[in-house]
mmCIF file of C-alpha atoms in Angstrom:
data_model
loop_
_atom_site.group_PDB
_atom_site.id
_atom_site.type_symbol
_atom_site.label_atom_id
_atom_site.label_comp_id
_atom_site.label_asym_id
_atom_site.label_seq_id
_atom_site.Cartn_x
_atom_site.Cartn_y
_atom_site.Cartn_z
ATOM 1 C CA UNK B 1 148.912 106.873 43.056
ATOM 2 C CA UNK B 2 148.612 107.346 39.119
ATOM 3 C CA UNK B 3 150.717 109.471 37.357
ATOM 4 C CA UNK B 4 150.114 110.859 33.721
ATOM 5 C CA UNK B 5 152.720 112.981 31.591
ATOM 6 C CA UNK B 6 149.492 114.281 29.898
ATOM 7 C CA UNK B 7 151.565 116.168 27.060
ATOM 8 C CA UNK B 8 153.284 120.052 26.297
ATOM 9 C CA UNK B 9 153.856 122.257 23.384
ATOM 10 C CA UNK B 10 156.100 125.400 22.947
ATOM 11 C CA UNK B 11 155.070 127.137 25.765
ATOM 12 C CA UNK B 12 154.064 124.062 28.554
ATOM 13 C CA UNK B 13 154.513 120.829 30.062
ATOM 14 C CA UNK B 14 151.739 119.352 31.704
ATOM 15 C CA UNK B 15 151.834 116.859 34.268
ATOM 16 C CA UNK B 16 148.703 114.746 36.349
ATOM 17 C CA UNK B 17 149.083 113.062 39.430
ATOM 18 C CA UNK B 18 145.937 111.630 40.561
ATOM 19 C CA UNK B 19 145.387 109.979 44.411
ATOM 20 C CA UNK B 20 142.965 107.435 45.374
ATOM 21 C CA UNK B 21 141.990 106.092 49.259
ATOM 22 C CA UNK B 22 142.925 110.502 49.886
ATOM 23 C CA UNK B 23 140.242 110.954 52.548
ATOM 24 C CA UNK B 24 143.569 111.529 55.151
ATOM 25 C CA UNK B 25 145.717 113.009 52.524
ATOM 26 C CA UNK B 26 147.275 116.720 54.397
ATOM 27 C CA UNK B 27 147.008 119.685 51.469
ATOM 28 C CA UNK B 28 149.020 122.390 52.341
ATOM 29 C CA UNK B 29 147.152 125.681 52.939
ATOM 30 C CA UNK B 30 147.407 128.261 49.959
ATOM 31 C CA UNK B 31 150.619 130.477 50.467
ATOM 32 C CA UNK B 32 150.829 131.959 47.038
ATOM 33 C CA UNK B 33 152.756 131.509 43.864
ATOM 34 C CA UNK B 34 156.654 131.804 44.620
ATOM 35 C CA UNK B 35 159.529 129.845 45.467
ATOM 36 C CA UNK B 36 160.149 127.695 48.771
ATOM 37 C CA UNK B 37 162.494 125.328 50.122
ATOM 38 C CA UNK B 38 161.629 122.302 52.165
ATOM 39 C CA UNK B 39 158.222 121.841 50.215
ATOM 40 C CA UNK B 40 159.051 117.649 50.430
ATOM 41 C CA UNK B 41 158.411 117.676 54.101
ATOM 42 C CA UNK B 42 154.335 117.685 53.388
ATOM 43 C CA UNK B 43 152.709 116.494 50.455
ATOM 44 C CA UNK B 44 154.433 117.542 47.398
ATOM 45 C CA UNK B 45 154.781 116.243 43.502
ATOM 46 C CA UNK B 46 158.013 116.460 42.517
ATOM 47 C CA UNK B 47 159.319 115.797 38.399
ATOM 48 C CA UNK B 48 162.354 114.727 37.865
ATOM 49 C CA UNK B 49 164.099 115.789 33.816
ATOM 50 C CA UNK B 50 167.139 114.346 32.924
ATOM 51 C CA UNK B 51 168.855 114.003 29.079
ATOM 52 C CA UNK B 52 169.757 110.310 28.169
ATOM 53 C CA UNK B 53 173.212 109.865 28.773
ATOM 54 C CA UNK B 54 173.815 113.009 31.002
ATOM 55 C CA UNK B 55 174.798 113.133 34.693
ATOM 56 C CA UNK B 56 172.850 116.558 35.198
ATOM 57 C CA UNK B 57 169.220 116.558 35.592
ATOM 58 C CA UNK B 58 166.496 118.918 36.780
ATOM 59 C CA UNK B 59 164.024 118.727 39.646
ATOM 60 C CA UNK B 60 161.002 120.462 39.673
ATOM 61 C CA UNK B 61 158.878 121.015 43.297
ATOM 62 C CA UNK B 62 155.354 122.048 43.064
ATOM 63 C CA UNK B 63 152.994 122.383 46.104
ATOM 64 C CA UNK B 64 149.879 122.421 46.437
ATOM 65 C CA UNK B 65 150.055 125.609 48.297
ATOM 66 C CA UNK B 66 150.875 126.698 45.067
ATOM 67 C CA UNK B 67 154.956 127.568 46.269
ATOM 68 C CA UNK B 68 157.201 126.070 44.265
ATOM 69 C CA UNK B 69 160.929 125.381 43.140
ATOM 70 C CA UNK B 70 163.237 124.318 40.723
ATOM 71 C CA UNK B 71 166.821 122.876 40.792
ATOM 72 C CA UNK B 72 169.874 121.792 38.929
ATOM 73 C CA UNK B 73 172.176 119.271 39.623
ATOM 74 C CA UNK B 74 175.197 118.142 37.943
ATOM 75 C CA UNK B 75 174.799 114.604 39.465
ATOM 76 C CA UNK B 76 173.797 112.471 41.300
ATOM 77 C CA UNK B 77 172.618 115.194 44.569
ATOM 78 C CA UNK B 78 175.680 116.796 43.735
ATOM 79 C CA UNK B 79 176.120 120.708 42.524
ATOM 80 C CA UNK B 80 172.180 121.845 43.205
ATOM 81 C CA UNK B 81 171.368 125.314 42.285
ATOM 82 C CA UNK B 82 168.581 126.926 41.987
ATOM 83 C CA UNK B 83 167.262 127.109 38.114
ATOM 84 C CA UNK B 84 166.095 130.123 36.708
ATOM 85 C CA UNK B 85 162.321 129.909 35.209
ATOM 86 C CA UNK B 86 160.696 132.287 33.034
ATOM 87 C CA UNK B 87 157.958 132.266 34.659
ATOM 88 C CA UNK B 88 155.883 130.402 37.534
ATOM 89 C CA UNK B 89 154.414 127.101 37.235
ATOM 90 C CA UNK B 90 150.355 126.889 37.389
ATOM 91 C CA UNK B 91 149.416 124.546 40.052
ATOM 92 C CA UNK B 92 146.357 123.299 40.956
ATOM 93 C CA UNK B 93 144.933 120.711 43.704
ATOM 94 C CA UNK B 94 141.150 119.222 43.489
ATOM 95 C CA UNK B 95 140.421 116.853 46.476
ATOM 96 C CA UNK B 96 137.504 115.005 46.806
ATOM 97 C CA UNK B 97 136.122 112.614 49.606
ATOM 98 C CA UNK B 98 138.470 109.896 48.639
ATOM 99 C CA UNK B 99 140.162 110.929 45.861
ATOM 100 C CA UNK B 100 142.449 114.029 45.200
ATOM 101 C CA UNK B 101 144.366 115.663 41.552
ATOM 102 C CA UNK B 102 146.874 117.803 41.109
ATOM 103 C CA UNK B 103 147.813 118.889 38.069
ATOM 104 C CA UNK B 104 150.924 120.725 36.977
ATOM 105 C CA UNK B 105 151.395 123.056 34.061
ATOM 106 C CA UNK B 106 155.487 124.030 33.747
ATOM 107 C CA UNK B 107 156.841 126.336 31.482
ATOM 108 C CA UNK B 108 158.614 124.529 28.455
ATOM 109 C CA UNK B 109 161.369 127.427 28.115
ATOM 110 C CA UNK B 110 162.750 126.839 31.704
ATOM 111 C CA UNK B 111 163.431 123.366 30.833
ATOM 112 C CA UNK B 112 166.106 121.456 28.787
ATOM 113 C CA UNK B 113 165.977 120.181 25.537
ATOM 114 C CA UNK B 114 163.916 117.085 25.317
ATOM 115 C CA UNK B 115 164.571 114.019 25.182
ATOM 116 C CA UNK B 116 164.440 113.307 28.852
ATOM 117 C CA UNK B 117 164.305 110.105 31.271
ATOM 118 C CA UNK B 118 161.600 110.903 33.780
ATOM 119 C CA UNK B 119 161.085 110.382 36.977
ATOM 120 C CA UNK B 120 157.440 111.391 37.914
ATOM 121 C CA UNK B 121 157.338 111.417 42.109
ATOM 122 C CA UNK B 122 155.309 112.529 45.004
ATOM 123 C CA UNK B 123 155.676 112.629 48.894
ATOM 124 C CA UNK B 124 152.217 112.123 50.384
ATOM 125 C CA UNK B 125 151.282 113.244 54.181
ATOM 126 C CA UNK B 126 148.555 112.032 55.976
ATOM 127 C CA UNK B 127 146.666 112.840 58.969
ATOM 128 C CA UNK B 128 149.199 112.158 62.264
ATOM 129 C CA UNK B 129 152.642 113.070 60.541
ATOM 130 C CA UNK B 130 152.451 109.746 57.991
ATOM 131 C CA UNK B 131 154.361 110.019 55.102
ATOM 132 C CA UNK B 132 154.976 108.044 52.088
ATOM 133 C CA UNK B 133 157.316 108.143 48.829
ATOM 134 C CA UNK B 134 155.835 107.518 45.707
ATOM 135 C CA UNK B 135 157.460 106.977 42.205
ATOM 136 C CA UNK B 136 157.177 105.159 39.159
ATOM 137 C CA UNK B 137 160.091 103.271 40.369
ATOM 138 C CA UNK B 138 161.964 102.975 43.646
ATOM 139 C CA UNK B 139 165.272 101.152 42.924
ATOM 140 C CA UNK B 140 165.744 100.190 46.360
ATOM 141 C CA UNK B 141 162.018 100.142 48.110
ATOM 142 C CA UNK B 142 163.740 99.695 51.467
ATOM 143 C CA UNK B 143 165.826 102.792 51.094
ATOM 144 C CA UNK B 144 163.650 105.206 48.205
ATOM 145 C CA UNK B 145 165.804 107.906 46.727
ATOM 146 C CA UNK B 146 164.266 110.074 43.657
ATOM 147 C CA UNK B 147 167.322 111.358 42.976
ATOM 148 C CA UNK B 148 168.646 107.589 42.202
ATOM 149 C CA UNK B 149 168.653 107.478 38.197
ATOM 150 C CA UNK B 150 167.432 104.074 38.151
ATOM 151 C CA UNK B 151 164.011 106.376 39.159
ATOM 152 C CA UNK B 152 163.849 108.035 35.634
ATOM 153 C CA UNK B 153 161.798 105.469 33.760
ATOM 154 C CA UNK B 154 159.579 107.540 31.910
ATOM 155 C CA UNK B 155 160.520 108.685 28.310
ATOM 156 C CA UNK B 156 159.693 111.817 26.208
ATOM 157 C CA UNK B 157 161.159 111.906 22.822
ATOM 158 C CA UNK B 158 162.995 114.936 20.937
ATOM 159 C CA UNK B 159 160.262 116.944 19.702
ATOM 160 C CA UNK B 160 159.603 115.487 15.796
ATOM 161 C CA UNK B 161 160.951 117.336 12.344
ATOM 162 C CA UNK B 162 158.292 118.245 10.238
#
C-alpha cells in the first residue's frame, strides 16, 4: 500500500491511499454519506492527527461506502468522543483489475491546528474474511495498534507567515 498526504488549503485536506495486487480487495457497497461506527471491520482508511507534544489526537474513518466518522481522544484510546465536523468528508474509491485508490478530501475547519504527527492507516479485507493492518509504521508488527503514537510518523508543518 502507498500512501500520499497530497496537500490542503483553508477549506481541505486531501489524502491518497493507493493499493496494488487489489484484484481480492472487499469494497464496501455504497450506503451514503453519514456517520457509522464499526467501519474498521472491512476495508477502511483511517488518518490519524495529533499536535507535537500533545496526548490528544484525532482519528478520522472514511469508507468507501462513503459512511464515515470522526473521533477525539485525550490519549492514548482513552476519552473518545465523537468530533463535531462542519461538514462531510468527500470520499471516493476507483478499483481497477489489480489496483484500487481512494482518495479522501476532509474539511480543514473540523480539524486542529496544524502542526500534526500523522499516522496515515488502512485495514484492508479480502475475499474469505482476510484482513490486514496497514500503516506507515507499526511499532510492534506482531501486535499493530494505530492508536500507538510511535504510528504518527508523518509531519505537516504550521501553515507558513507570509
Amino acid at each position: 500500500m502507498e500512501t500520499r498526504f497530497i496537500g490542503f488549503d483553508h477549506e481541505w485536506v486531501r489524502v491518497r491511499w493507493k493499493i496494488l495486487g487489489a484484484a481480492r480487495l472487499v469494497v464496501p457497497p455504497f450506503a451514503g454519506k453519514g456517520r457509522d461506527d464499526g467501519l474498521w471491520n472491512t476495508t477502511c482508511f483511517e488518518l490519524f492527527l495529533q499536535t507535537p507534544g500533545d496526548k490528544a489526537y484525532v482519528e478520522l474513518n472514511l469508507s468507501p461506502s462513503e459512511r464515515w466518522n470522526a473521533y477525539d481522544f485525550e490519549g492514548r484510546r482513552e476519552g473518545m468522543a465523537e468530533r463535531p465536523m462542519p461538514r462531510e468528508p468527500e470520499c471516493t474509491m476507483r478499483k481497477g483489475t489489480d489496483m484500487a485508490i481512494f482518495d479522501a478530501a476532509i474539511p480543514a475547519a473540523g480539524l486542529p491546528a496544524r502542526p500534526w504527527r500523522c499516522g496515515i492507516t488502512a485495514v484492508l479485507e479480502e475475499e474469505g474474511g482476510i484482513k490486514s493492518l496497514w500503516a506507515l509504521s507499526h511499532a510492534n508488527p506482531a501486535a499493530p495498534d494505530f492508536h500507538d503514537p510511535a504510528c504518527f510518523t508523518f509531519e505537516v508543518a504550521a501553515p507558513s507567515v507570509a
